[in-house]
Amino acid sequence: MLHPFSLRYNSSHCTWTSSHEMFRPYTLNNTANFFQTVSRNTRINLGISEKNRICRTSRVQPIMASPISTAVTTQQQPDSSQSTAPQPLQVAKRLEKFKTTIFTQMSSLAIKHGAINLGQGFPNFDGPDFVKEAAIQAIKDGKNQYARGYGVPDLNSAIAERFKKDTGLVVDPEKEVTVTSGCTEAIAATILGLINPGDEVIVFAPFYDSYEATLSMAGAKIKCITLKPPNFSIPIDELKSIVSKNTRAILMNTPHNPTGKMFTAEELGKITSLCIENDILVFSDEVYDKLSFEMDHISIASLPGMFDRTVTLNSLGKTFSLTGWKIGWAIAPPHLTWGIRQAHSYLTFATSTPMQHAAAAALRAPDSYYDELKRDYNAKKAILVDGLKSVGFRVYPSSGTYFVVVDHTPFGLENDIAFCEYLIKEVGVVAIPTSVFYLNPEEGKNLVRFTFCKDEGTLRSAVERMKEKLFLKK
Ligand code: GLN
């Protein structure tokens, strides 16, 4: 059996973390104990060529995919030319601190433990037939070679039409719309294309995991404001206090993953004034805009004075239940689009051609499609929220997205990671621990996120499991 793991060691203790069982770091106070935990015949292969060097280093060693094999004895390592042992993983410093994404980890644990996956946000139902058929048709029509780098003209136009319907803003599809491979790439192209090393970028914690990693790749300095329960409202004075002459941009997300918070007109107005006064750009991730339940979504680009300093980022995946298609876009004035397109040209160059044609058909869906989507999600949300309340969670209000955040502490587990581990193994349900979305993980230790982008039967079964097996701490 293979156990990928990493080892951290300093002079007083040794911590061994299997990345499969990510929640159980083994801390050993002396290395003798460490070696007693494996059998006499076990070879510990840490992927480091010199035998015994493993516990002499004080540096964190990110060593993944290193097998503990029960078949080999404690002998000299074979020389590297014959070795089948994997090499230690290597990663540039700018990504050293990041782990396998929490979504990947949780979805594999869901499979391993046969748990109901209310973790990673992907629907367990399919996207609409008319969109799938448009993709098949495009393939059959031979739309299979490289697309124009910044998008097939019909999709650029459909995005501009949709944006006009949603915000009233008229944008030039040729000069102000860039099609990307999912919103994650649009975010990366925006950051890499417009942020210089050392620029300060403000984010709101909890934040989507790719923000920090991408800002790190760009060499940006992250400035973080924490949104606190129950309302996760923007602490405007704190926001003002961290703006400096080096602040280049605010990277925001409304409706907000993971909390479901939607930025109010008042909050957006205050952010607008701050950005205009201090010449700050806004990168606004609005992928959940069509899943706004308690209030109307407002694109900050539509506020007076903002279009010229805003990049609006969106995608097809959530709105059309096609998260695997990875079609996204960035809408921005030409002077900002230039940088975005430069980065996009050298990241992916272009996005899947037939899927872009189908995306154009999708975005021209009648209003009834969007109404029905909201109705369906409202029903799912009610099942999950009522269910979680009846189980005993404190459920925080979620105005948009397909996520809801709860306080797990009534069940007596020490933190979000311990709670999620218990929930997977003992209850058979997967949630996302939120501490990974904070610069300071302590701030998220009481909160976990559930998604309701699953069919109603799945949501009900998850609630039933929790009712049967989760008990309030007396
Ligand atoms: N956006 C999805 C979520 O928040 C995850 C996407 C991913 O796995 N990177 O659940």
Coordinates of C-alpha atoms in Angstrom, one line a residue, residues 104-358:
T104 CA -9.2 17.6 -4.4
Q105 CA -8.4 16.2 -0.9
M106 CA -12.0 16.1 0.2
S107 CA -13.4 14.6 -3.0
S108 CA -10.9 11.8 -2.8
L109 CA -11.8 11.1 0.8
A110 CA -15.5 11.1 -0.2
I111 CA -14.7 8.3 -2.6
K112 CA -12.5 6.4 -0.2
H113 CA -15.0 6.4 2.6
G114 CA -18.2 6.2 0.5
A115 CA -19.3 9.5 2.0
I116 CA -21.9 11.8 0.5
N117 CA -20.0 14.7 -1.0
L118 CA -21.4 18.0 0.1
G119 CA -17.8 19.4 -0.1
Q120 CA -16.5 20.3 -3.5
G121 CA -18.9 22.5 -5.4
F122 CA -19.9 20.6 -8.4
P123 CA -23.4 19.5 -9.3
N124 CA -24.2 15.8 -9.3
F125 CA -26.7 16.4 -12.0
D126 CA -26.0 17.3 -15.6
G127 CA -26.2 20.6 -17.5
P128 CA -29.0 21.4 -20.0
D129 CA -29.4 19.3 -23.1
F130 CA -29.6 22.3 -25.5
V131 CA -26.0 23.3 -24.4
K132 CA -24.7 19.8 -24.7
E133 CA -26.2 19.4 -28.1
A134 CA -24.7 22.7 -29.2
A135 CA -21.3 21.3 -28.3
I136 CA -21.8 18.1 -30.2
Q137 CA -23.0 20.1 -33.2
A138 CA -20.0 22.3 -33.1
I139 CA -17.7 19.3 -33.0
K140 CA -19.6 17.8 -36.0
D141 CA -19.4 21.1 -37.8
G142 CA -15.6 20.9 -37.7
K143 CA -15.1 23.7 -35.1
N144 CA -12.2 21.9 -33.8
Q145 CA -9.0 23.9 -34.4
Y146 CA -7.5 26.6 -32.3
A147 CA -9.9 29.4 -31.4
R148 CA -9.0 33.0 -31.7
G149 CA -6.9 33.7 -28.6
Y150 CA -9.3 36.0 -26.9
G151 CA -12.4 34.1 -27.8
V152 CA -14.5 32.9 -30.8
P153 CA -16.4 36.1 -32.0
D154 CA -19.8 34.6 -31.3
L155 CA -19.0 33.9 -27.7
N156 CA -17.4 37.4 -27.1
S157 CA -20.7 38.8 -28.5
A158 CA -22.9 36.6 -26.3
I159 CA -20.9 37.6 -23.2
A160 CA -21.3 41.3 -24.1
E161 CA -25.1 40.8 -24.6
R162 CA -25.5 39.0 -21.4
F163 CA -23.5 41.6 -19.5
K164 CA -25.7 44.4 -21.0
K165 CA -28.9 42.5 -19.8
D166 CA -27.4 42.0 -16.3
T167 CA -25.8 45.3 -15.7
G168 CA -26.9 47.8 -18.3
L169 CA -23.3 48.3 -19.4
V170 CA -22.5 48.2 -23.1
V171 CA -19.1 46.6 -23.7
D172 CA -17.2 46.1 -26.9
P173 CA -17.0 42.3 -27.4
E174 CA -13.8 42.7 -29.5
K175 CA -11.9 45.0 -27.2
E176 CA -13.3 44.4 -23.7
V177 CA -14.1 40.7 -23.5
T178 CA -11.5 37.9 -23.1
V179 CA -12.5 34.3 -23.1
T180 CA -10.4 32.1 -20.8
S181 CA -10.3 28.5 -19.6
G182 CA -12.5 28.9 -16.7
C183 CA -12.8 31.8 -14.3
T184 CA -9.7 30.5 -12.4
E185 CA -7.6 31.2 -15.5
A186 CA -9.3 34.6 -15.9
I187 CA -8.3 35.4 -12.4
A188 CA -4.7 34.2 -13.1
A189 CA -4.5 36.2 -16.3
T190 CA -5.8 39.3 -14.6
I191 CA -3.4 39.0 -11.7
L192 CA -0.3 38.0 -13.8
G193 CA -1.2 40.6 -16.5
L194 CA -1.8 43.6 -14.2
I195 CA 0.1 43.1 -10.9
N196 CA 3.8 43.7 -10.4
P197 CA 5.9 42.0 -7.8
G198 CA 5.5 44.0 -4.5
D199 CA 2.2 45.5 -5.4
E200 CA -0.3 45.2 -2.6
V201 CA -3.6 43.4 -3.3
I202 CA -6.4 43.3 -0.7
V203 CA -8.5 40.1 -0.3
F204 CA -11.4 39.3 2.0
A205 CA -10.9 36.2 4.1
P206 CA -12.3 33.6 3.9
F207 CA -11.2 33.6 0.3
Y208 CA -11.2 31.1 -2.5
D209 CA -8.0 29.1 -2.4
S210 CA -6.6 30.0 -5.9
Y211 CA -6.5 33.7 -5.0
E212 CA -3.6 33.4 -2.6
A213 CA -1.7 31.0 -4.8
T214 CA -2.0 33.1 -7.9
L215 CA -1.1 36.3 -6.0
S216 CA 1.9 34.5 -4.7
M217 CA 2.9 33.4 -8.3
A218 CA 2.7 37.1 -9.3
G219 CA 4.9 38.2 -6.3
A220 CA 2.1 40.3 -4.9
K221 CA 1.9 41.3 -1.3
I222 CA -1.4 40.1 0.2
K223 CA -3.3 42.3 2.5
C224 CA -6.2 40.6 4.2
I225 CA -9.4 41.7 5.8
T226 CA -11.5 39.1 7.7
L227 CA -15.2 38.9 7.2
K228 CA -16.8 37.7 10.5
P229 CA -19.9 35.8 11.2
P230 CA -22.8 36.1 11.5
N231 CA -23.2 38.6 8.7
F232 CA -19.7 38.6 7.2
S233 CA -20.1 42.3 6.5
I234 CA -17.2 44.4 5.2
P235 CA -15.4 46.3 8.0
I236 CA -15.0 49.5 6.0
D237 CA -12.8 51.3 8.5
E238 CA -10.4 48.4 8.7
L239 CA -10.4 48.2 4.9
K240 CA -9.6 51.9 4.8
S241 CA -6.8 51.5 7.3
I242 CA -4.9 48.9 5.2
V243 CA -5.0 50.9 2.0
S244 CA -1.5 52.4 1.2
K245 CA 0.2 54.1 -1.7
N246 CA 1.2 50.6 -2.8
T247 CA -2.3 49.2 -3.0
R248 CA -2.9 48.2 -6.6
A249 CA -6.1 46.2 -6.4
I250 CA -8.9 44.7 -4.4
L251 CA -9.8 41.2 -5.3
M252 CA -13.4 40.5 -4.3
N253 CA -16.0 37.9 -4.8
T254 CA -19.8 38.4 -4.7
P255 CA -21.8 36.3 -4.1
H256 CA -19.1 35.1 -1.8
N257 CA -17.6 31.6 -1.6
P258 CA -17.6 30.1 1.0
T259 CA -20.0 32.2 3.1
G260 CA -22.8 33.0 0.7
K261 CA -22.5 36.6 1.6
M262 CA -23.5 39.1 -1.0
F263 CA -21.9 42.6 -1.0
T264 CA -24.7 45.1 -0.4
A265 CA -25.2 48.3 -2.4
E266 CA -23.9 50.3 0.6
E267 CA -20.7 48.2 0.9
L268 CA -20.1 48.4 -2.8
G269 CA -20.6 52.2 -2.7
K270 CA -18.0 52.5 0.1
I271 CA -15.5 50.3 -1.8
T272 CA -16.1 52.4 -4.9
S273 CA -15.3 55.7 -3.1
L274 CA -12.2 54.2 -1.6
C275 CA -11.0 52.9 -5.0
I276 CA -11.6 56.2 -6.8
E277 CA -10.0 58.2 -4.1
N278 CA -6.9 56.0 -4.0
D279 CA -6.7 54.9 -7.6
I280 CA -7.2 51.2 -6.9
L281 CA -8.3 48.6 -9.3
V282 CA -11.1 46.0 -8.5
F283 CA -11.0 42.4 -9.7
S284 CA -14.5 41.1 -9.1
D285 CA -15.2 37.4 -9.2
E286 CA -18.9 37.0 -9.9
V287 CA -19.2 33.4 -10.9
Y288 CA -22.2 32.9 -8.6
D289 CA -24.1 35.9 -9.8
K290 CA -27.0 33.9 -11.1
L291 CA -27.3 32.1 -7.8
S292 CA -28.4 35.2 -5.8
F293 CA -31.4 34.4 -3.6
E294 CA -32.0 37.0 -0.9
M295 CA -31.0 40.1 -2.8
D296 CA -30.2 41.3 -6.3
H297 CA -26.6 40.9 -7.4
I298 CA -24.8 44.1 -8.2
S299 CA -21.7 44.2 -10.4
I300 CA -19.3 46.8 -9.0
A301 CA -18.3 47.7 -12.6
S302 CA -21.8 49.2 -13.0
L303 CA -21.3 51.8 -10.3
P304 CA -20.4 55.3 -11.4
G305 CA -16.7 55.7 -12.0
M306 CA -16.0 52.0 -11.7
F307 CA -16.0 50.5 -15.1
D308 CA -12.6 52.0 -16.0
R309 CA -11.0 50.4 -13.0
T310 CA -12.8 47.1 -12.8
V311 CA -12.2 43.6 -14.2
T312 CA -15.4 41.5 -14.0
L313 CA -14.7 37.8 -13.9
N314 CA -17.3 35.1 -14.6
S315 CA -17.8 31.7 -16.1
L316 CA -20.3 29.2 -17.5
G317 CA -19.8 26.4 -15.0
K318 CA -22.1 27.3 -12.1
T319 CA -24.9 28.8 -14.1
F320 CA -25.1 25.9 -16.5
S321 CA -24.1 23.1 -14.2
L322 CA -21.1 22.4 -16.4
T323 CA -18.2 22.9 -14.1
G324 CA -16.0 20.6 -16.2
W325 CA -16.2 22.7 -19.3
K326 CA -13.9 25.4 -17.9
I327 CA -15.2 28.3 -20.0
G328 CA -14.6 31.7 -18.3
W329 CA -14.1 35.3 -19.2
A330 CA -12.9 38.7 -18.1
I331 CA -14.7 41.9 -19.0
A332 CA -12.6 45.1 -18.6
P333 CA -11.9 48.4 -20.4
P334 CA -9.3 48.1 -23.2
H335 CA -6.4 49.5 -21.2
L336 CA -6.8 46.7 -18.6
T337 CA -7.8 44.0 -21.2
W338 CA -4.4 44.5 -22.8
G339 CA -2.6 43.1 -19.7
I340 CA -5.1 40.3 -19.2
R341 CA -4.8 39.2 -22.9
Q342 CA -1.0 39.3 -22.7
A343 CA -1.0 36.9 -19.8
H344 CA -3.7 34.8 -21.3
S345 CA -1.8 34.5 -24.6
Y346 CA 1.1 32.8 -22.8
L347 CA -0.9 30.8 -20.2
T348 CA -3.3 28.9 -22.4
F349 CA -3.3 31.0 -25.6
A350 CA -6.9 29.9 -26.4
T351 CA -9.8 27.9 -25.0
S352 CA -11.6 24.8 -26.3
T353 CA -13.2 25.9 -29.6
P354 CA -16.4 23.7 -29.7
M355 CA -17.2 24.4 -26.1
Q356 CA -17.0 28.1 -26.8
H357 CA -19.6 27.8 -29.5
A358 CA -21.8 25.9 -27.1

